Amino acid sequence: MQTLVGWHIDLEFREEEDHQHTRAAALVRLADGTEIRGHGTALRHPSDPEQLRVGEEIAGARALMDIASQLLQKAHVEIDEVSGRTSHAIV
């Protein structure tokens, strides 16, 4: 199998000063020059122990889900432009 293109995703995290919010920002650059940005947040309940890694995993996953949704929308727009009909995402 031949690889035609690879994507690189940048993912950055920021923990708020209250140590209860972790925010993630993701960026993927596509071969056509498009940049898609996604964002995600994790909120720690005050009674939960501080686990920065868990907050990063949740916020990161949500940022990637945001990107995934945008990629699906982009793909369907491109399908519609070529086919002349409306496509529907299977989620």
Steps between C-alpha positions, in 0.01 A plus 500: 500500500634842404466803726390802299512763771556536872339739743670653799292617791623756752334476839563747782363507852446773756395448858318795651618657824211347691642154411149385414492584127724349235473639149632342181559657160563275200612586149520273195646612168359323196678439171272753325628775730195505724561546871233368733500602864314325780451581866411294803460553871506277807358606833612330820248473780634674813478175699709305244878472544720703266598281205640724229546207258132406521393858432733510199358173366142620528564850364721357223239244399235772482725719286562208263126426487448864400751456217339170396161670471646780288679248275173315442326826408782594262493158334124515448520846345759365257286192423198723438696730268613208283180294508248784478290349777485515877697238689427397857757413763462172683601580854 
